Amino acid sequence: MSVHELEVTPLPEVESEVAKARAAFDAGRTRTIAWRKATLRALRERVRTREADLLAALREDLGKPTFEAWATEIGFTIADIDQTCAALDSWAAPQRVATPMAFQPGASHLHYEPLGVVAVIAPWNYPMQLLLLPAIAAIAAGNAVVMKPSELAPSTDRVLGEIVRSLNDPAVTIVHGGVAETTELLKQRFDHIVYTGNSRVARVVMRAAAEHLTPVTLELGGKSPAIVSRNANIDIAAKRIAWGKFLNAGQTCIAPDYVLVESSVHDALVAKLNEQITAFYGTDPKQSTDYGRIVNEAHFHRLEKLLHCGTLAAGGDTDVDGRYISPTILTNITRDDPPMHEEIFGPVLPIIAIDDLDAAIEFVNEDEKPLALYVFSEDDAETENIIARSTSGGACINGTILHVSNPNLPFGGVGESGMGAYHGKFGFEALSHRRAVHSRSTKIDPPLLYPPYTKGKEKLMRKGLLMADPRDAARNIFAALRARLRH
Ligand code: NAD
């Protein structure tokens, strides 16, 4: 259990923090690229300075091994700041686009403008990066930001609060608490809300956002399948599934939730998964410094109930005081069994044997659209077929988790697993307004659009030339002339 008491922001202060952020945005300070970069660099410096405290807090809240805490939280955040600062000038620069012939002479540009005040509401499983990455995108886009970390990771919540307050900038602020404080926060007017968490609360967030017509990005979860073909490299599949599943003790939104495996390789896969668990965490994972813990007792008891389903093929050991559940594999599971009723979000991996890959695709498509989908096969046609006939927020072939670590790919769900996406430039764009700016010359004013509407103008319009990109229009005119000359 965490040694820290939960931080709670008094309700009137929730409103005043948002008001301060709004005033800072309205003053125009956050719009400059200089402020955005300076703020991101200051945040980076504070994260580095408090690295030891963050590592300790993540260990207290979730038993995170140092390597995992660095790779998935601290290092991930620092890399995001570095990539963002390096690319910001080009992301924020106006982009020129073509202007139709009828509007010449003129120029058209896309301007990326800040939206205003962005709220970021984060969950407990990656309590640092899921709070700071959306905030980094918000700052990069020139917004003020109000952050709300998860009350279920109280030690990390506390250190993050100290880090954010040490910036001493009303445009970058943080409030703490649970349902009451978040409810109060959601009464305020924002220009965008990024919520990461479960789909039940997402509906609460979206209803509150509707009150102010505030757009939302919802980063949710669900049951992400791993499909293993008889043509898979079973050694590699077992290693990468076990790694993705038992990272952070299974409390990862994109962890493989369950495995669908072709019957002929079912036993081989289960045996290799077993071997892999031992290779990663030894014969007693409780003693391993590389294995995490369940966030709290409520989640521990929820997961413990699943251990009695199907056949226990690995693990099943528990210790409520240490919030420990060993890496567990369940076989002989059907869709009707409790582990398949909701997202597992813990170190319990059901394996379901299927006749063939068509049956796997059907199985996946009968459920809600998942956040991630994993395919293991050495046969490209097979992989392409699965990707083409299914959907998910993101997908990884012959791997797990890593598709979200590439800043050049968007991270987000689809349908029940979420709406909108961020990471890298996608986050900058999601939290910017793309303003259309067309500027016209007054030196000449061609009569193409104005009355009187002559037959000649109508002919140009009917040929689609007025609205065409001038280069296309010129190409079309030359093609027509060439055709006429040939006859
Ligand atoms: P959580 O309980 O920490 O809740 C998330 C946030 O919602 C917290 O800040 C909490 O204070 C707030 N909240 C909770 N109840 C509320 C209410 N009634 N009204 C207003 N705010 C409320 O985290 P969780 O929801 O248990 O997170 C786990 C879920 O998040 C899983 O489904 C997981 O898959 C998903 N998740 C998704 C991503 C992603 O990026 N797509 C990442 C991590 C987790």
Coordinates of C-alpha atoms and ligand atoms in Angstrom, one line a residue:
M1 CA 0.0 0.0 0.0
S2 CA 1.1 3.5 -0.7
V3 CA 2.6 5.3 2.3
H4 CA 1.1 8.6 1.1
E5 CA -2.3 10.0 1.9
L6 CA -4.4 11.0 -1.1
E7 CA -4.1 14.6 -2.1
V8 CA -7.4 16.3 -2.6
T9 CA -8.0 19.8 -4.0
P10 CA -10.8 21.6 -2.2
L11 CA -13.7 22.0 -4.6
P12 CA -13.7 25.8 -4.8
E13 CA -10.0 25.6 -5.8
V14 CA -10.8 23.3 -8.7
E15 CA -12.8 26.1 -10.2
S16 CA -10.2 28.8 -9.4
E17 CA -7.4 26.7 -10.9
V18 CA -9.3 26.4 -14.2
A19 CA -10.1 30.2 -14.0
K20 CA -6.4 30.9 -13.6
A21 CA -5.5 28.7 -16.5
R22 CA -8.2 30.5 -18.6
A23 CA -6.8 33.9 -17.7
A24 CA -3.3 32.8 -18.6
F25 CA -4.5 31.6 -22.0
D26 CA -6.5 34.7 -22.6
A27 CA -3.4 36.9 -21.9
G28 CA -1.9 35.2 -24.9
R29 CA 1.3 34.0 -23.2
T30 CA 0.9 30.4 -24.1
R31 CA 0.7 31.1 -27.9
T32 CA 4.3 31.8 -28.5
I33 CA 6.6 29.0 -29.6
A34 CA 9.1 30.3 -27.2
W35 CA 6.8 29.7 -24.2
R36 CA 5.8 26.3 -25.4
K37 CA 9.4 25.1 -25.7
A38 CA 10.6 26.8 -22.5
T39 CA 7.7 25.2 -20.6
L40 CA 8.4 21.7 -22.1
R41 CA 12.1 22.0 -21.3
A42 CA 11.3 23.1 -17.7
L43 CA 9.0 20.1 -17.3
R44 CA 11.8 17.9 -18.7
E45 CA 14.2 19.3 -16.2
R46 CA 11.8 18.8 -13.3
V47 CA 11.2 15.2 -14.3
R48 CA 14.9 14.5 -14.4
T49 CA 15.5 16.2 -11.1
R50 CA 12.7 14.2 -9.4
E51 CA 13.5 10.9 -11.2
A52 CA 14.4 9.0 -8.0
D53 CA 11.1 10.2 -6.4
L54 CA 9.1 9.2 -9.4
L55 CA 10.7 5.7 -9.5
A56 CA 10.0 5.3 -5.8
A57 CA 6.4 6.4 -6.2
L58 CA 5.8 4.1 -9.1
R59 CA 7.2 1.3 -7.1
E60 CA 4.9 2.1 -4.1
D61 CA 1.8 2.4 -6.3
L62 CA 2.3 -0.5 -8.7
G63 CA 5.5 -2.3 -7.7
K64 CA 7.0 -1.1 -11.0
P65 CA 10.5 -2.4 -11.6
T66 CA 12.9 0.4 -12.3
F67 CA 13.5 -0.7 -15.9
E68 CA 9.8 -0.7 -16.7
A69 CA 9.2 2.6 -14.8
W70 CA 12.0 4.2 -16.8
A71 CA 11.1 2.7 -20.2
T72 CA 7.3 3.2 -20.0
E73 CA 7.0 6.3 -17.9
I74 CA 10.0 8.5 -17.3
G75 CA 12.1 7.8 -20.4
F76 CA 8.9 7.7 -22.6
T77 CA 8.0 11.2 -21.3
I78 CA 11.4 12.7 -21.8
A79 CA 11.6 11.2 -25.3
D80 CA 8.2 12.7 -26.1
I81 CA 9.4 16.2 -24.9
D82 CA 12.6 15.9 -26.9
Q83 CA 10.8 14.8 -30.1
T84 CA 8.1 17.5 -29.7
C85 CA 10.6 20.3 -29.1
A86 CA 12.7 19.2 -32.1
A87 CA 9.7 19.1 -34.4
L88 CA 7.6 21.9 -33.0
D89 CA 8.7 24.7 -35.5
S90 CA 7.7 22.6 -38.5
W91 CA 4.5 21.3 -36.9
A92 CA 3.4 24.8 -36.0
A93 CA 4.3 26.5 -39.2
P94 CA 1.5 27.5 -41.5
Q95 CA 1.1 25.0 -44.4
R96 CA 0.4 26.2 -47.9
V97 CA -2.3 24.4 -49.9
A98 CA -3.4 24.8 -53.5
T99 CA -5.9 27.5 -54.4
P100 CA -8.6 26.9 -57.0
M101 CA -8.4 28.8 -60.3
A102 CA -11.5 31.0 -59.6
F103 CA -9.9 32.4 -56.5
Q104 CA -6.6 33.4 -58.2
P105 CA -4.6 35.4 -57.6
G106 CA -4.6 34.3 -54.0
A107 CA -3.0 32.0 -51.4
S108 CA -4.4 29.5 -49.0
H109 CA -2.8 28.2 -45.7
L110 CA -3.6 26.0 -42.8
H111 CA -2.8 27.7 -39.5
Y112 CA -2.5 25.5 -36.4
E113 CA -4.0 27.5 -33.5
P114 CA -4.3 26.6 -29.8
L115 CA -7.8 25.7 -28.7
G116 CA -7.7 27.3 -25.2
V117 CA -7.8 25.4 -22.0
V118 CA -7.3 21.6 -22.2
A119 CA -8.3 19.2 -19.3
V120 CA -6.3 16.0 -19.0
I121 CA -7.8 13.3 -16.8
A122 CA -5.6 10.3 -16.3
P123 CA -5.8 6.7 -15.0
W124 CA -3.6 4.8 -12.5
N125 CA -1.9 2.1 -14.6
Y126 CA 0.8 4.4 -16.3
P127 CA 0.0 7.3 -14.0
M128 CA 2.8 9.5 -15.2
Q129 CA 3.0 9.1 -18.9
L130 CA -0.8 9.0 -19.4
L131 CA -1.0 12.4 -17.6
L132 CA 2.0 14.1 -19.1
L133 CA 1.9 13.0 -22.7
P134 CA -1.5 14.6 -23.4
A135 CA -0.3 17.6 -21.4
I136 CA 2.9 17.8 -23.5
A137 CA 0.7 17.8 -26.7
A138 CA -1.5 20.5 -25.2
I139 CA 1.4 22.7 -24.3
A140 CA 3.1 22.1 -27.7
A141 CA -0.1 23.3 -29.4
G142 CA -0.1 26.5 -27.3
N143 CA -2.9 25.7 -24.9
A144 CA -3.2 26.1 -21.1
V145 CA -3.7 22.8 -19.4
V146 CA -5.3 21.5 -16.2
M147 CA -4.2 18.0 -15.2
K148 CA -6.0 15.5 -13.0
P149 CA -4.0 12.5 -12.1
S150 CA -5.6 9.3 -10.8
E151 CA -6.3 9.0 -7.1
L152 CA -5.6 5.3 -7.3
A153 CA -1.9 5.9 -7.7
P154 CA -1.5 8.3 -4.8
S155 CA 2.3 8.4 -4.5
T156 CA 2.8 9.2 -8.1
D157 CA -0.1 11.7 -8.0
R158 CA 1.8 13.5 -5.2
V159 CA 5.1 13.7 -6.9
L160 CA 3.5 14.8 -10.2
G161 CA 1.6 17.5 -8.2
E162 CA 4.9 18.8 -6.8
I163 CA 6.6 18.7 -10.3
V164 CA 3.7 20.6 -12.0
R165 CA 3.4 23.2 -9.2
S166 CA 7.2 23.8 -9.3
L167 CA 6.7 25.2 -12.8
N168 CA 5.0 28.1 -11.1
D169 CA 2.9 28.8 -14.2
P170 CA -0.9 29.3 -13.9
A171 CA -1.2 28.0 -17.5
V172 CA 0.1 24.6 -16.5
T173 CA -1.8 23.4 -13.5
I174 CA -3.0 20.3 -11.6
V175 CA -5.9 19.4 -9.4
H176 CA -6.2 16.2 -7.3
G177 CA -8.9 14.0 -6.0
G178 CA -11.5 11.4 -6.9
V179 CA -15.0 11.3 -8.2
A180 CA -16.2 14.5 -6.4
E181 CA -13.2 16.6 -7.6
T182 CA -13.4 15.2 -11.2
T183 CA -17.1 15.9 -11.3
E184 CA -16.4 19.5 -10.2
L185 CA -13.7 19.8 -12.8
L186 CA -16.0 18.5 -15.5
K187 CA -18.5 21.3 -14.7
Q188 CA -16.0 23.9 -15.8
R189 CA -15.8 25.0 -19.4
F190 CA -12.8 23.5 -21.4
D191 CA -11.9 23.8 -25.0
H192 CA -10.9 20.1 -25.2
I193 CA -10.9 17.2 -22.7
V194 CA -8.5 14.2 -23.0
Y195 CA -9.8 11.4 -20.8
T196 CA -8.0 8.1 -20.4
G197 CA -9.8 5.4 -18.5
N198 CA -12.8 3.1 -18.7
S199 CA -15.7 3.4 -21.1
R200 CA -18.3 3.9 -18.3
V201 CA -16.6 7.0 -17.0
A202 CA -16.0 8.1 -20.6
R203 CA -19.7 8.4 -21.0
V204 CA -19.9 10.7 -17.9
V205 CA -17.1 12.8 -19.4
M206 CA -18.8 13.0 -22.7
R207 CA -22.1 14.0 -21.2
A208 CA -20.4 16.8 -19.2
A209 CA -18.5 17.9 -22.3
A210 CA -21.7 18.2 -24.3
E211 CA -22.9 20.8 -21.9
H212 CA -20.3 23.2 -23.2
L213 CA -19.9 21.7 -26.7
T214 CA -16.4 20.7 -25.7
P215 CA -14.7 18.2 -28.0
V216 CA -13.2 15.1 -26.4
T217 CA -10.4 12.6 -26.9
L218 CA -11.3 9.4 -25.2
E219 CA -8.6 6.9 -24.7
L220 CA -10.3 3.7 -23.5
G221 CA -9.6 0.0 -23.2
G222 CA -11.3 -3.3 -24.0
K223 CA -10.4 -6.9 -24.8
S224 CA -7.4 -6.8 -27.1
P225 CA -6.9 -10.2 -28.7
A226 CA -3.7 -12.0 -29.8
I227 CA -4.3 -14.4 -32.7
V228 CA -1.7 -17.2 -33.1
S229 CA -1.7 -19.1 -36.4
R230 CA -0.3 -22.6 -36.8
N231 CA 2.2 -20.9 -39.1
A232 CA 3.5 -18.7 -36.3
N233 CA 7.0 -18.8 -34.9
I234 CA 5.7 -20.2 -31.6
D235 CA 8.9 -19.5 -29.6
I236 CA 8.7 -15.8 -30.5
A237 CA 4.9 -15.6 -30.2
A238 CA 5.1 -17.0 -26.6
K239 CA 7.9 -14.7 -25.6
R240 CA 6.3 -11.5 -27.0
I241 CA 2.8 -12.4 -25.7
A242 CA 4.2 -13.1 -22.2
W243 CA 6.2 -9.9 -22.2
G244 CA 3.2 -7.8 -23.4
K245 CA 0.8 -9.5 -21.0
F246 CA 2.9 -9.5 -17.8
L247 CA 4.4 -6.1 -18.2
N248 CA 3.1 -3.9 -15.3
A249 CA 1.4 -7.1 -14.0
G250 CA -1.0 -7.1 -16.9
Q251 CA -2.4 -3.6 -16.1
T252 CA -1.8 -2.2 -19.5
C253 CA -4.6 -1.0 -21.7
I254 CA -3.1 -2.6 -24.8
A255 CA -1.9 -5.9 -23.1
P256 CA -3.1 -9.0 -25.0
D257 CA -6.3 -9.7 -23.1
Y258 CA -6.7 -13.2 -24.4
V259 CA -5.2 -15.5 -27.0
L260 CA -7.0 -17.3 -29.9
V261 CA -4.7 -20.1 -31.1
E262 CA -5.2 -22.6 -33.8
S263 CA -5.8 -26.0 -32.1
S264 CA -2.9 -27.8 -33.7
V265 CA -0.4 -25.5 -31.9
H266 CA -2.4 -24.9 -28.7
D267 CA -0.4 -27.2 -26.5
A268 CA 3.0 -26.1 -27.9
L269 CA 2.1 -22.4 -27.3
V270 CA 0.9 -23.1 -23.7
A271 CA 4.2 -25.0 -23.0
K272 CA 6.3 -22.2 -24.4
L273 CA 4.4 -19.5 -22.5
N274 CA 5.1 -21.5 -19.3
E275 CA 8.8 -21.7 -20.1
Q276 CA 8.8 -18.0 -20.9
I277 CA 7.3 -17.0 -17.6
T278 CA 10.0 -18.9 -15.8
A279 CA 12.7 -17.4 -18.1
F280 CA 11.4 -13.9 -17.3
Y281 CA 10.6 -14.1 -13.6
G282 CA 12.2 -17.3 -12.3
T283 CA 10.3 -20.2 -10.6
D284 CA 8.8 -17.9 -8.0
P285 CA 7.8 -14.6 -9.6
K286 CA 7.0 -13.2 -6.2
Q287 CA 10.7 -12.9 -5.5
S288 CA 11.4 -11.3 -8.9
T289 CA 12.3 -7.6 -8.8
D290 CA 11.1 -7.5 -12.4
Y291 CA 7.4 -8.2 -11.7
G292 CA 4.8 -5.6 -10.6
R293 CA 1.9 -5.7 -8.2
I294 CA -1.9 -5.1 -8.5
V295 CA -2.8 -1.5 -7.8
N296 CA -5.2 -2.1 -4.9
E297 CA -7.2 -4.7 -3.0
A298 CA -10.4 -4.1 -5.0
H299 CA -8.7 -5.0 -8.2
F300 CA -6.9 -7.9 -6.5
H301 CA -10.2 -9.4 -5.4
R302 CA -11.7 -8.8 -8.9
L303 CA -8.8 -10.7 -10.5
E304 CA -8.6 -13.4 -7.9
K305 CA -12.2 -14.6 -8.8
L306 CA -11.0 -15.2 -12.4
L307 CA -8.3 -17.7 -11.3
H308 CA -11.0 -20.4 -10.7
C309 CA -12.2 -20.5 -14.3
G310 CA -11.2 -23.1 -16.9
T311 CA -8.0 -25.1 -16.3
L312 CA -5.0 -23.5 -14.5
A313 CA -2.1 -24.0 -16.9
A314 CA 0.4 -21.7 -15.1
G315 CA 0.5 -19.5 -12.0
G316 CA -2.6 -18.9 -9.9
D317 CA -0.6 -18.0 -6.8
T318 CA -1.8 -15.0 -4.8
D319 CA -0.9 -12.9 -1.7
V320 CA -3.5 -10.3 -0.8
D321 CA -1.1 -8.4 1.6
G322 CA 1.5 -8.0 -1.1
R323 CA -1.2 -7.4 -3.8
Y324 CA 0.5 -10.2 -5.7
I325 CA -1.0 -12.4 -8.4
S326 CA 1.5 -14.6 -10.2
P327 CA 1.6 -14.7 -14.1
T328 CA -1.4 -16.9 -14.8
I329 CA -2.5 -18.9 -17.8
L330 CA -6.0 -20.4 -18.1
T331 CA -7.0 -22.9 -20.8
N332 CA -10.3 -24.5 -21.6
I333 CA -12.0 -21.1 -21.6
T334 CA -15.0 -20.3 -23.7
R335 CA -16.6 -16.9 -24.5
D336 CA -19.2 -17.6 -21.8
D337 CA -16.7 -17.8 -18.9
P338 CA -16.1 -14.8 -16.6
P339 CA -12.6 -14.0 -17.9
M340 CA -14.2 -13.2 -21.3
H341 CA -17.0 -11.0 -19.8
E342 CA -14.9 -7.8 -19.4
E343 CA -11.4 -6.5 -19.9
I344 CA -9.1 -8.5 -17.6
F345 CA -6.5 -5.7 -16.8
G346 CA -4.3 -8.0 -14.7
P347 CA -1.8 -10.9 -15.1
V348 CA -4.4 -13.5 -16.2
L349 CA -4.2 -14.9 -19.7
P350 CA -7.0 -17.1 -21.1
I351 CA -6.1 -19.2 -24.1
I352 CA -8.9 -20.3 -26.4
A353 CA -8.3 -23.0 -29.1
I354 CA -10.0 -22.2 -32.4
D355 CA -10.5 -24.4 -35.5
D356 CA -9.0 -21.9 -38.0
L357 CA -8.2 -18.2 -38.6
D358 CA -11.7 -17.6 -40.1
A359 CA -13.1 -18.6 -36.7
A360 CA -10.7 -16.3 -35.0
I361 CA -11.7 -13.3 -37.1
E362 CA -15.4 -14.1 -36.5
F363 CA -14.7 -14.4 -32.7
V364 CA -13.0 -11.0 -32.6
N365 CA -15.6 -9.3 -34.8
E366 CA -18.5 -10.4 -32.6
D367 CA -17.0 -8.4 -29.7
E368 CA -16.6 -4.6 -29.4
K369 CA -13.8 -3.0 -31.5
P370 CA -10.6 -3.6 -29.5
L371 CA -7.9 -1.1 -28.7
A372 CA -5.1 -3.4 -30.0
L373 CA -5.0 -6.5 -32.1
Y374 CA -2.0 -8.8 -32.3
V375 CA -1.4 -11.4 -35.1
F376 CA 1.4 -14.0 -35.0
S377 CA 2.1 -15.7 -38.3
E378 CA 5.0 -16.2 -40.7
D379 CA 2.5 -16.1 -43.6
D380 CA 2.0 -12.6 -45.0
A381 CA -1.2 -13.5 -46.8
E382 CA -2.7 -14.8 -43.6
T383 CA -1.7 -11.7 -41.7
E384 CA -3.1 -9.4 -44.3
N385 CA -6.3 -11.3 -44.4
I386 CA -6.8 -10.9 -40.6
I387 CA -5.9 -7.2 -40.7
A388 CA -8.2 -6.6 -43.7
R389 CA -11.2 -8.3 -42.1
S390 CA -11.0 -6.9 -38.6
T391 CA -10.6 -3.5 -36.9
S392 CA -8.9 -2.2 -33.8
G393 CA -7.4 1.1 -32.6
G394 CA -3.9 -0.2 -33.6
A395 CA -2.3 -3.5 -34.5
C396 CA 1.0 -5.2 -34.2
I397 CA 2.2 -8.1 -36.3
N398 CA 4.5 -10.7 -34.7
G399 CA 4.7 -8.4 -31.6
T400 CA 2.8 -6.7 -28.8
I401 CA 2.7 -3.2 -27.3
L402 CA 5.4 -1.6 -29.5
H403 CA 3.1 0.0 -32.0
V404 CA 2.2 2.6 -29.4
S405 CA 5.9 3.4 -28.8
N406 CA 6.5 4.8 -32.3
P407 CA 5.7 8.5 -32.2
N408 CA 5.1 8.4 -35.9
L409 CA 2.0 6.3 -35.4
P410 CA -1.3 7.7 -33.8
F411 CA -2.3 6.1 -30.5
G412 CA -6.1 5.8 -30.0
G413 CA -9.1 3.5 -30.0
V414 CA -12.1 3.0 -32.3
G415 CA -15.7 2.6 -31.2
E416 CA -15.9 1.3 -27.6
S417 CA -12.1 1.5 -27.3
G418 CA -12.1 5.2 -27.8
M419 CA -12.2 8.2 -30.1
G420 CA -9.4 10.5 -31.3
A421 CA -5.7 9.8 -31.0
Y422 CA -2.5 11.4 -29.9
H423 CA 1.3 10.8 -29.7
G424 CA 3.8 12.9 -31.6
K425 CA 2.3 15.1 -34.3
F426 CA -1.1 13.5 -33.9
G427 CA -1.4 14.9 -30.4
F428 CA -0.3 18.3 -31.6
E429 CA -3.0 18.2 -34.3
A430 CA -5.7 16.8 -32.0
L431 CA -5.2 19.7 -29.6
S432 CA -4.9 22.4 -32.3
H433 CA -7.6 24.2 -34.3
R434 CA -6.8 23.9 -38.0
R435 CA -7.8 27.4 -39.2
A436 CA -8.4 27.9 -42.9
V437 CA -6.9 31.2 -44.0
H438 CA -7.3 32.4 -47.6
S439 CA -5.7 35.6 -48.7
R440 CA -6.6 37.5 -51.9
S441 CA -4.7 39.9 -54.0
T442 CA -6.3 43.2 -54.7
K443 CA -4.0 44.1 -57.6
I444 CA -6.3 42.4 -60.1
D445 CA -9.8 41.1 -59.8
P446 CA -10.7 38.5 -62.4
P447 CA -14.5 38.6 -63.3
L448 CA -14.9 34.8 -63.3
L449 CA -17.2 34.6 -60.3
Y450 CA -19.1 37.9 -60.6
P451 CA -22.4 38.6 -62.6
P452 CA -23.1 39.0 -65.3
Y453 CA -22.9 35.2 -65.7
T454 CA -21.9 34.8 -69.3
K455 CA -22.1 31.6 -71.3
G456 CA -18.2 31.5 -71.3
K457 CA -18.1 31.6 -67.5
E458 CA -20.8 29.0 -67.3
K459 CA -18.9 26.7 -69.7
L460 CA -15.7 27.0 -67.5
M461 CA -17.8 26.2 -64.5
R462 CA -19.5 23.2 -66.1
K463 CA -16.1 21.8 -67.1
G464 CA -15.1 22.0 -63.5
L465 CA -12.3 24.4 -64.3
L466 CA -13.3 27.2 -61.8
M467 CA -12.9 25.0 -58.7
A468 CA -9.9 23.1 -60.0
D469 CA -6.4 23.4 -58.7
P470 CA -4.8 25.8 -61.3
R471 CA -2.2 23.1 -62.1
D472 CA -5.0 20.6 -62.9
A473 CA -6.9 23.2 -64.7
A474 CA -3.9 24.1 -66.9
R475 CA -3.3 20.4 -67.5
N476 CA -6.9 19.9 -68.6
I477 CA -6.9 22.9 -70.9
F478 CA -3.7 21.7 -72.6
A479 CA -5.1 18.2 -72.9
A480 CA -8.3 19.6 -74.5
L481 CA -6.2 21.8 -76.9
R482 CA -4.0 18.9 -77.9
A483 CA -7.1 16.7 -78.6
R484 CA -8.6 19.5 -80.7
L485 CA -5.3 19.9 -82.7
R486 CA -5.2 16.2 -83.4
H487 CA -8.6 16.3 -85.1
Ligands
NAD1 P1 -9.2 5.3 -12.9 O1 -10.1 4.7 -11.9 O2 -7.9 5.9 -12.4 O3 -10.1 6.5 -13.6 C1 -9.6 7.3 -14.6 C2 -9.9 8.7 -14.2 O4 -11.3 8.9 -14.2 C3 -9.3 9.1 -12.8 O5 -8.6 10.3 -12.9 C4 -10.6 9.2 -12.0 O6 -10.4 10.1 -10.9 C5 -11.6 9.6 -12.9 N1 -13.0 9.1 -12.5 C6 -13.3 7.9 -12.0 N2 -14.6 7.8 -11.8 C7 -15.1 9.0 -12.2 C8 -16.5 9.5 -12.2 N3 -17.5 8.8 -11.8 N4 -16.6 10.8 -12.7 C9 -15.6 11.5 -13.2 N5 -14.3 11.0 -13.2 C10 -14.1 9.8 -12.7 O7 -8.8 4.4 -14.1 P2 -9.6 3.2 -14.8 O8 -10.8 3.8 -15.5 O9 -9.8 2.1 -13.8 O10 -8.6 2.8 -15.8 C11 -8.5 1.6 -16.4 C12 -9.1 1.6 -17.8 O11 -8.5 2.6 -18.6 C13 -9.0 0.3 -18.5 O12 -10.2 0.0 -19.2 C14 -7.9 0.6 -19.5 O13 -7.9 -0.3 -20.6 C15 -8.1 2.0 -19.8 N6 -6.9 2.6 -20.2 C16 -6.8 3.1 -21.5 C17 -5.6 3.6 -21.9 C18 -5.5 4.2 -23.3 O14 -4.6 5.0 -23.5 N7 -6.4 3.9 -24.2 C19 -4.5 3.7 -21.1 C20 -4.7 3.2 -19.8 C21 -5.8 2.7 -19.4

